[in-house]
Amino acid sequence: MMFAVAMTFIDQTIVSIAAPDIVSELGLSTSGMQWVVNAYLLSLAAFFALGGRVADLWGPRRIVVAGTLIFVVSSVLCGCVPTGDYALTWLVVFRATQGLGAALLFPAALAVVVAVFPVERRGRALALFFGLTGALTALGPLLGGWLTSWTWRAIFWVNVPVAVVALILTALAHVSDRRRDERLDVVGALLIAAGMGLSVLGFQQASAWGWDSVATWACIVGGIAVLYVFCRYELRTRHPLINLAVFRDRAFAVDSLVLFFAMLAFVPLFFFASVYAQVSLSASPNQAALYLLYFFVGFAIASQWGGRILDKQGARPALKIGCVVGAIGFALWAGKLTDLSMHDQWPYAALAGAGIGFILAPASTDAVNRSIDASYGEVTGITQTVRNYAASIGLAVFGTMLTHTMTDNVVDTLQKRGVPSDTAHSVAHNVTEAVTGNADARTPTGNGPAATAMRDSMSAIRMDFAEANQYVFYGMAVALGIGFFCALRHPGGSVPATAEDDRPQ
C-alpha cells in the first residue's frame, strides 16, 4: 500500500521543481502555473470524502486498483500536453483527474494498513507509513530535478513503471474486499466538490481580480454557502457521504483543526521554496531539490519520534511539540531568506520539517482511533479532505500574498532608479508574472529606460523576491501558531484497544 500511494505523494512536489520549464515551454502565466499545481490539490480535497466512502461500499482492493489506473492514465496525458492555446486547459484538466485517482487510491490504501494493526501498535505503524511516504515526497524534488534536465514531461511519465509495480504488489498482497451494502451519496459528493472549487477559485484569483472585486467575494462566499448546504444535507440524509457526527468527539475535531493549519504550510511550501531557490538563490532544479531535502530530513526523523509519543502518551504532546517547533522553524527560516545563502538556511528548514513531522502521523492516526462509530475509509476520507482543502487554500492565499508583495517591491526598486510610476507598475506586473511562476534569469534586452533599469536591478529584484517570500514563510509560522492553540484543546489520552471491537469494518 505504501508503494501504491508513492505516486500521489511524489506528485505533490515534483511539479514545483519543473514549474519554470513548464512555464517557459507552454507560455503559462503565474496564475496559470499555480492552477496546474492547485488543480491536483483541489481535486484531492474535493474527492477524498468520495474516495473514502466508495472504498467502504465497493471494497478497498477495487478502489486501490481503480485509483491507480485513473492516476497513471492521467499522468501519461499530462506528459503529452500539446503546446498552444489549449495547453493550460489540457494540463489543468488532467492534473484534476490525477487528483481524482489519488483521492480514490489513498483512503482505500490507508484503510487497509489501519485494519492490519491493533490500536496499541497503530501509532508506530502509521508513523512508519507516513514517514516513508513523506520520504517519497522528498524524492519528488530530487527526481523532478533529474528528469527535468531531460524533459519536464518525464515527471509525469515516471508514474507508469511505479503504477505497474503497485498493481502487481496489490495483486500479490491478497487484500480483502469487504463491502457495505449502502447507497452512495451522489448529491453530497457534488455539493462538496462545488463548494470547495468555488471557494478556492476565489482565493486563487484574488491576485488577478483584486480583493475588492465582486467576483472574488462571490466565489469565496458562494463556496462557503454551498459547503454549509452540504453540511445541512449530510445531517438529514440516511447514508451521508461524510458522517458529521464524528466531529462531536472533541479529540477528532482538534486533530482535524491541527491538520488543517499544518497543511496550510506543508504542501504550499514545496512550490514557494523551490521557486525561491531558483530565483533568489540562482539554484538549478537539482540544487533546489537538495534545498528542499533539508526540510525532509527533519520531517522523517520527527515522524518516527511522533509515532512513539502517540503510542506511549497519546496525540496531545506530539501535536503541541510539533506546532511549537514548526512555528519557530518557519519563523527563523523566514528571517534567513534574505541572506541569500542556501547553506545558512538548512538548520531552520530541518526544524520546520520536524514540526510538521511531529504533527502529521499522530494527528491522522489519533483521528482514526477516536472516531469509533465510523469506518476506516470514511474517517480517512474526512481527514484527507481537511488536509488537502487546507493545502489548496494555503497555495491560493500565500500565492496572492507573494504576488502583491513582489509587485510592490519591484515598483519601489524601479522608481528608485528613475523609472516613471506608470512604467514601473507595468514592468513590475510583468516581472512578477515571470518570476513567481518561472525562475528565468535571462537579462532583458533593448536600450529603453525600462530595459536598462531592469538590467541594473536584477540583483535587487532577486532580493525583492526573497523579501516577498518572507511574508509567506511568516504566514506559515502563524498558521502553526494557531494550530498550537487548537492543540491545547485536545483532551489527551489514548483510545483503549477494546474500543476497536465496535467499529464496523
C-alpha positions as a printed Julia matrix, in Angstrom:
505×3 Matrix{Float64}:
   0.0     0.0     0.0
   2.92    2.35    0.65
   4.2     1.69   -2.85
   0.74    2.28   -4.28
   0.4     5.73   -2.71
   4.01    6.68   -3.54
   2.9     8.28   -6.8
   0.36   10.53   -5.09
   2.95   11.85   -2.63
   5.64   12.36   -5.26
   3.24   14.32   -7.45
   2.53   16.82   -4.68
   6.1    18.12   -5.02
   7.61   17.05   -8.32
   5.72   19.61  -10.43
   7.04   22.53   -8.35
  10.62   21.8    -9.4
   9.65   21.57  -13.08
   7.46   24.7   -12.94
  10.0    27.04  -14.62
  10.48   24.71  -17.6
   6.72   24.11  -17.95
   6.03   27.86  -17.9
   8.79   28.55  -20.42
   7.71   25.92  -22.97
   3.95   26.33  -22.68
   3.91   30.1   -22.1
   1.82   29.96  -18.91
   1.17   32.88  -16.58
   1.84   32.86  -12.84
  -1.83   32.25  -12.14
  -1.91   29.5   -14.75
   1.06   27.66  -13.26
  -0.39   27.92   -9.79
  -3.57   26.33  -11.13
  -1.54   23.45  -12.56
  -0.3    22.8    -9.02
  -3.59   23.68   -7.34
  -5.85   21.64   -9.65
  -4.3    18.45   -8.28
  -4.64   19.55   -4.66
  -8.17   20.87   -5.1
  -9.3    17.67   -6.79
  -7.8    15.71   -3.91
  -9.72   17.82   -1.41
 -12.97   17.66   -3.36
 -12.99   13.89   -3.9
 -11.22   12.43   -0.85
 -14.5    12.05    1.0
 -15.91   10.24   -2.03
 -12.82    8.01   -2.15
 -13.18    7.01    1.48
 -16.85    6.27    1.04
 -16.6     4.16   -2.11
 -13.75    2.18   -0.52
 -16.22    1.19    2.19
 -19.07    0.47   -0.22
 -17.26   -1.32   -3.04
 -14.2    -2.74   -1.28
 -10.7    -1.26   -0.8
  -8.91   -3.53   -3.29
 -11.13   -2.49   -6.19
 -10.75    1.17   -5.34
  -6.96    0.92   -5.0
  -6.81   -0.61   -8.49
  -9.28    1.89   -9.97
  -7.49    4.86   -8.39
  -4.11    3.66   -9.64
  -5.39    3.24  -13.22
  -7.07    6.67  -13.28
  -3.93    8.25  -11.85
  -1.47    6.69  -14.28
  -3.59    7.33  -17.4
  -3.96   10.97  -16.35
  -0.2    11.17  -15.77
   0.53    9.98  -19.3
  -1.91   12.54  -20.72
  -0.32   15.33  -18.64
   3.03   14.44  -20.16
   1.53   14.55  -23.67
   0.14   18.12  -23.33
   0.37   19.95  -26.68
   1.83   23.42  -26.97
  -0.53   26.2   -28.0
  -3.72   27.86  -26.78
  -5.17   24.73  -25.17
  -2.06   23.79  -23.18
  -3.23   25.27  -19.88
  -6.73   23.79  -20.13
  -5.34   20.37  -21.06
  -2.85   20.35  -18.19
  -5.29   21.61  -15.55
  -7.99   19.1   -16.58
  -5.71   16.08  -16.43
  -4.0    17.28  -13.25
  -7.5    17.35  -11.77
  -8.2    13.78  -12.92
  -4.84   12.8   -11.41
  -6.16   14.21   -8.16
  -9.35   12.17   -8.55
  -7.29    8.99   -8.93
  -5.21    9.84   -5.87
  -8.37   10.67   -3.88
  -9.74    7.21   -4.64
  -6.45    5.44   -4.01
  -5.19    6.93   -0.75
  -8.15    6.38    1.63
  -8.54    2.8     0.43
  -4.83    2.08    0.87
  -4.66    3.66    4.3
  -7.81    1.8     5.42
  -6.08   -1.47    4.55
  -2.99   -0.52    6.58
  -5.04    0.63    9.58
  -7.09   -2.58    9.6
  -3.93   -4.71    9.84
  -2.64   -3.23   13.12
  -4.32   -3.18   16.56
  -4.79    0.21   18.17
  -1.86   -0.18   20.59
   0.57   -0.68   17.68
  -1.05    1.64   15.19
   0.85    4.8    16.14
   4.25    3.36   15.27
   2.91    1.55   12.2
   1.33    4.67   10.73
   4.36    6.74   11.72
   6.34    4.36    9.51
   3.7     4.67    6.79
   3.66    8.48    6.84
   7.4     8.71    7.42
   8.28    6.59    4.41
   5.67    8.18    2.2
   6.97   11.55    3.4
  10.43   10.47    2.36
   8.94    9.61   -1.02
   7.57   13.15   -1.14
  11.16   14.28   -0.7
  12.05   12.09   -3.67
   9.72   14.24   -5.79
  12.01   17.29   -5.99
  15.14   15.15   -6.44
  13.52   13.07   -9.15
  11.99   16.19  -10.69
  15.35   17.93  -10.9
  16.97   14.94  -12.58
  14.12   14.25  -15.02
  13.68   17.93  -15.91
  17.25   18.01  -17.22
  15.98   15.57  -19.88
  12.42   16.79  -20.36
   9.85   18.1   -17.88
   7.28   15.74  -19.44
   9.14   12.81  -17.86
   7.98   13.92  -14.39
   4.53   12.6   -15.38
   5.66    9.57  -17.38
   7.75    8.24  -14.48
   4.47    7.24  -12.79
   3.92    4.46  -15.36
   6.51    1.95  -14.05
   5.59    2.83  -10.46
   1.91    2.09  -11.2
   2.75   -1.23  -12.85
   4.72   -2.39   -9.8
   1.98   -1.08   -7.47
  -0.68   -3.11   -9.29
   1.45   -6.25   -9.17
   2.11   -5.82   -5.43
  -1.59   -5.18   -4.78
  -2.46   -8.44   -6.51
   0.2   -10.33   -4.51
  -0.98   -8.82   -1.19
  -4.38  -10.58   -1.4
  -6.19   -7.56    0.06
  -9.63   -8.44    1.41
 -12.58   -6.72   -0.29
 -15.23   -6.42    2.4
 -18.09   -4.19    1.28
 -21.04   -2.42    2.87
 -24.49   -2.58    1.34
 -25.41    1.12    1.42
 -26.29    3.81   -1.1
 -23.67    6.25   -2.41
 -24.47    9.89   -1.62
 -24.07   11.41   -5.1
 -25.71   14.72   -4.15
 -23.3    15.15   -1.24
 -20.31   14.43   -3.5
 -21.44   17.1    -5.98
 -22.09   19.67   -3.24
 -18.71   19.27   -1.54
 -16.84   19.39   -4.86
 -18.7    22.56   -5.93
 -18.25   24.27   -2.56
 -14.54   23.62   -2.37
 -13.99   24.51   -6.02
 -15.78   27.86   -5.75
 -14.12   28.94   -2.51
 -10.59   28.08   -3.64
 -11.25   29.76   -7.01
 -11.99   32.98   -5.15
  -8.8    32.78   -3.07
  -6.72   31.81   -6.09
  -7.99   34.57   -8.39
  -7.83   37.32   -5.77
  -4.36   38.22   -7.06
  -5.79   38.84  -10.55
  -9.28   40.11   -9.7
  -8.34   42.01   -6.54
  -9.69   41.66   -3.01
 -12.18   44.46   -3.72
 -13.67   42.53   -6.66
 -17.27   41.34   -6.5
 -16.25   38.16   -8.37
 -13.61   37.3    -5.73
 -16.03   37.52   -2.82
 -18.88   35.95   -4.78
 -16.75   32.84   -5.26
 -15.48   32.72   -1.66
 -18.83   33.41   -0.01
 -20.7    31.28   -2.56
 -18.37   28.34   -1.99
 -18.72   28.58    1.78
 -22.51   28.8     1.38
 -22.52   25.63   -0.73
 -20.41   23.87    1.92
 -22.94   24.98    4.54
 -25.74   23.49    2.41
 -23.64   20.32    2.12
 -23.37   20.05    5.92
 -27.11   20.57    6.36
 -27.84   17.95    3.7
 -25.45   15.42    5.24
 -27.13   15.74    8.64
 -30.51   14.85    7.1
 -29.64   12.09    4.65
 -29.74    8.43    5.73
 -26.42    7.39    4.18
 -24.24   10.54    4.15
 -21.01   10.92    2.24
 -19.44   12.22    5.47
 -20.77   11.28    8.87
 -20.52   14.71   10.52
 -21.35   13.17   13.9
 -17.67   12.21   14.23
 -16.88   15.88   14.89
 -18.79   15.66   18.18
 -15.72   13.91   19.55
 -13.54   16.81   20.72
 -10.29   14.96   20.1
 -11.28   14.21   16.49
 -12.29   17.84   15.93
  -8.99   19.1    17.38
  -6.97   16.61   15.33
  -8.72   17.88   12.19
  -8.11   21.54   13.09
  -4.41   20.98   13.77
  -4.08   19.1    10.48
  -5.82   21.98    8.71
  -3.39   24.64    9.98
  -0.36   22.41    9.48
  -1.33   21.7     5.88
  -1.69   25.43    5.15
   2.11   25.37    5.26
   3.18   21.82    4.35
   2.26   21.34    0.68
   2.44   25.02   -0.44
   5.98   25.15    0.93
   7.26   22.98   -1.92
   6.08   25.41   -4.6
   7.3    28.6    -2.91
  10.61   27.24   -1.61
  11.58   25.64   -4.93
  10.88   28.8    -6.96
  12.61   30.94   -4.29
  15.7    28.75   -4.56
  15.8    29.1    -8.33
  15.07   32.85   -8.42
  16.72   34.36   -5.34
  19.49   31.77   -4.83
  20.06   31.24   -8.6
  19.91   27.5    -7.97
  19.44   24.84  -10.64
  16.44   22.49  -10.37
  18.71   19.83   -8.83
  20.09   22.29   -6.3
  16.55   23.43   -5.48
  15.64   19.79   -4.82
  18.55   19.44   -2.39
  17.41   22.66   -0.71
  14.03   21.05   -0.01
  15.73   17.88    1.2
  16.82   19.71    4.37
  13.15   20.05    5.27
  12.54   16.32    4.81
  15.47   15.26    6.96
  13.76   16.9     9.93
  10.38   15.6     8.82
  11.46   11.95    8.55
  13.19   11.9    11.95
  10.33   13.63   13.77
   7.69   11.38   12.15
   9.12    8.32   13.89
   9.51   10.16   17.17
   5.93   11.45   16.96
   4.62    7.92   16.41
   6.34    6.69   19.58
   4.94    9.61   21.58
   1.45    8.77   20.3
   1.71    5.12   21.37
   3.01    5.97   24.85
   1.36    9.29   25.76
  -1.36    9.98   23.21
  -1.52   12.63   20.49
  -1.69   15.81   22.61
   2.05   16.08   23.48
   3.12   15.36   19.88
   0.73   17.96   18.48
   1.85   20.67   20.91
   5.55   19.94   20.32
   5.05   19.86   16.55
   3.2    23.17   16.38
   5.76   24.96   18.56
   8.79   23.51   16.77
   7.23   24.16   13.35
   6.24   27.75   14.15
   9.73   28.53   15.43
  11.34   26.78   12.47
   9.32   28.64    9.84
   9.82   31.99   11.61
  13.61   31.55   11.83
  13.72   30.27    8.25
  11.81   33.36    7.07
  14.37   35.59    8.76
  17.2    33.88    6.87
  15.68   34.07    3.38
  17.21   37.49    2.65
  20.72   36.22    3.46
  20.57   34.52    0.04
  22.66   31.62    1.35
  21.38   28.08    0.96
  23.96   26.7     3.38
  22.92   29.01    6.25
  19.25   28.06    6.0
  19.41   24.27    6.44
  19.03   24.14   10.28
  15.83   26.18   10.13
  14.43   24.22    7.18
  15.06   20.98    9.11
  13.41   22.47   12.22
  10.32   23.44   10.22
  10.19   19.94    8.74
  10.48   18.38   12.21
   7.47   20.4    13.35
   5.32   19.02   10.54
   6.7    15.53   11.15
   5.58   15.6    14.79
   2.05   16.57   13.7
   1.19   14.58   10.6
   1.11   10.92   11.69
  -0.08   11.43   15.31
  -2.98   13.7    14.3
  -4.06   11.45   11.43
  -3.76    8.24   13.48
  -5.48    9.66   16.56
  -8.37   10.87   14.4
  -8.86    7.33   13.04
  -8.65    5.84   16.52
 -11.13    8.3    18.05
 -13.98    8.02   15.57
 -15.2     4.64   16.77
 -18.6     4.81   15.08
 -17.28    5.32   11.56
 -15.34    3.1     9.17
 -11.64    3.46    8.42
 -12.21    4.52    4.83
 -14.79    7.13    5.78
 -12.65    8.69    8.52
  -9.57    8.71    6.33
 -11.63   10.45    3.67
 -12.62   13.15    6.17
  -9.11   13.85    7.46
  -7.6    13.83    3.98
 -10.33   16.19    2.75
  -9.41   18.6     5.54
  -5.7    18.31    4.75
  -5.96   18.87    1.04
  -8.55   21.64    1.24
  -6.15   23.44    3.58
  -3.28   22.88    1.13
  -5.36   24.35   -1.71
  -6.3    27.41    0.35
  -2.71   27.84    1.53
  -1.36   27.78   -2.01
  -4.0    30.27   -3.15
  -3.7    32.71   -0.24
   0.09   32.64    0.0
   0.33   32.92   -3.79
  -1.81   36.06   -3.7
   0.3    37.45   -0.84
   3.52   36.75   -2.74
   2.27   38.33   -5.96
   1.12   41.58   -4.34
   4.23   41.96   -2.18
   6.57   41.18   -5.06
   4.85   43.73   -7.31
   5.11   46.47   -4.67
   8.78   45.68   -4.05
   9.7    45.82   -7.74
   7.8    49.1    -8.21
   9.86   50.64   -5.39
  13.09   49.26   -6.84
  12.39   50.66  -10.33
  11.18   54.03   -9.09
  14.4    54.46   -7.09
  16.24   54.01  -10.39
  14.3    56.76  -12.11
  11.59   54.77  -13.9
   8.28   56.73  -14.09
   5.48   55.45  -11.85
   3.18   54.19  -14.65
   6.01   52.39  -16.41
   7.28   50.96  -13.12
   3.87   49.47  -12.31
   3.53   47.94  -15.78
   7.03   46.47  -15.74
   6.64   45.26  -12.13
   3.47   43.37  -13.05
   5.26   41.65  -15.94
   8.28   40.83  -13.77
   6.07   39.35  -11.06
   4.21   37.23  -13.61
   7.51   35.92  -14.94
   9.45   35.43  -11.73
   6.82   33.91   -9.46
   5.94   31.27  -12.0
   9.22   30.96  -13.9
  12.72   31.15  -12.48
  14.07   32.87  -15.59
  17.46   34.51  -15.11
  17.78   35.9   -18.65
  18.71   39.57  -18.73
  16.24   41.9   -20.54
  17.43   43.21  -23.91
  16.87   46.63  -25.5
  18.06   50.19  -24.95
  14.9    51.72  -23.48
  14.85   53.14  -19.96
  12.77   50.24  -18.6
  15.07   47.57  -20.05
  18.15   49.45  -18.84
  16.7    49.83  -15.37
  15.8    46.13  -15.35
  19.36   45.11  -16.24
  20.7    47.31  -13.47
  18.14   45.96  -10.99
  18.46   42.19  -11.43
  20.25   41.6    -8.11
  17.84   43.92   -6.32
  14.86   42.07   -7.83
  16.21   38.77   -6.54
  16.28   40.36   -3.1
  12.75   41.71   -3.67
  11.57   38.15   -4.3
  13.3    36.91   -1.14
  11.61   39.66    0.9
   8.22   38.78   -0.61
   8.74   35.14    0.36
   9.46   36.21    3.93
   5.81   37.22    4.29
   4.75   33.78    3.03
   7.01   31.91    5.46
   5.97   34.11    8.39
   2.37   33.32    7.4
   3.19   29.61    7.64
   4.64   30.18   11.11
   1.45   31.98   12.16
  -0.66   29.06   10.86
   1.27   26.62   13.06
   0.98   29.02   15.98
  -2.8    28.91   15.63
  -2.53   25.12   15.42
  -0.79   25.15   18.82
  -3.74   26.9    20.48
  -6.04   24.32   18.9
  -3.82   21.5    20.23
  -4.26   22.87   23.76
  -7.94   21.93   23.48
  -7.13   18.27   22.83
  -8.44   16.12   25.73
  -5.34   13.92   25.65
  -5.08   10.25   26.5
  -5.23    7.22   24.23
  -8.07    5.12   22.89
  -8.35    1.75   24.67
  -7.87   -1.27   22.45
 -11.29   -2.63   23.43
 -12.91    0.3    21.67
 -11.94   -1.33   18.41
 -14.44   -4.13   18.88
 -17.44   -1.98   17.99
 -16.04   -0.43   14.85
 -17.72   -1.53   11.59
 -15.23   -2.79    9.03
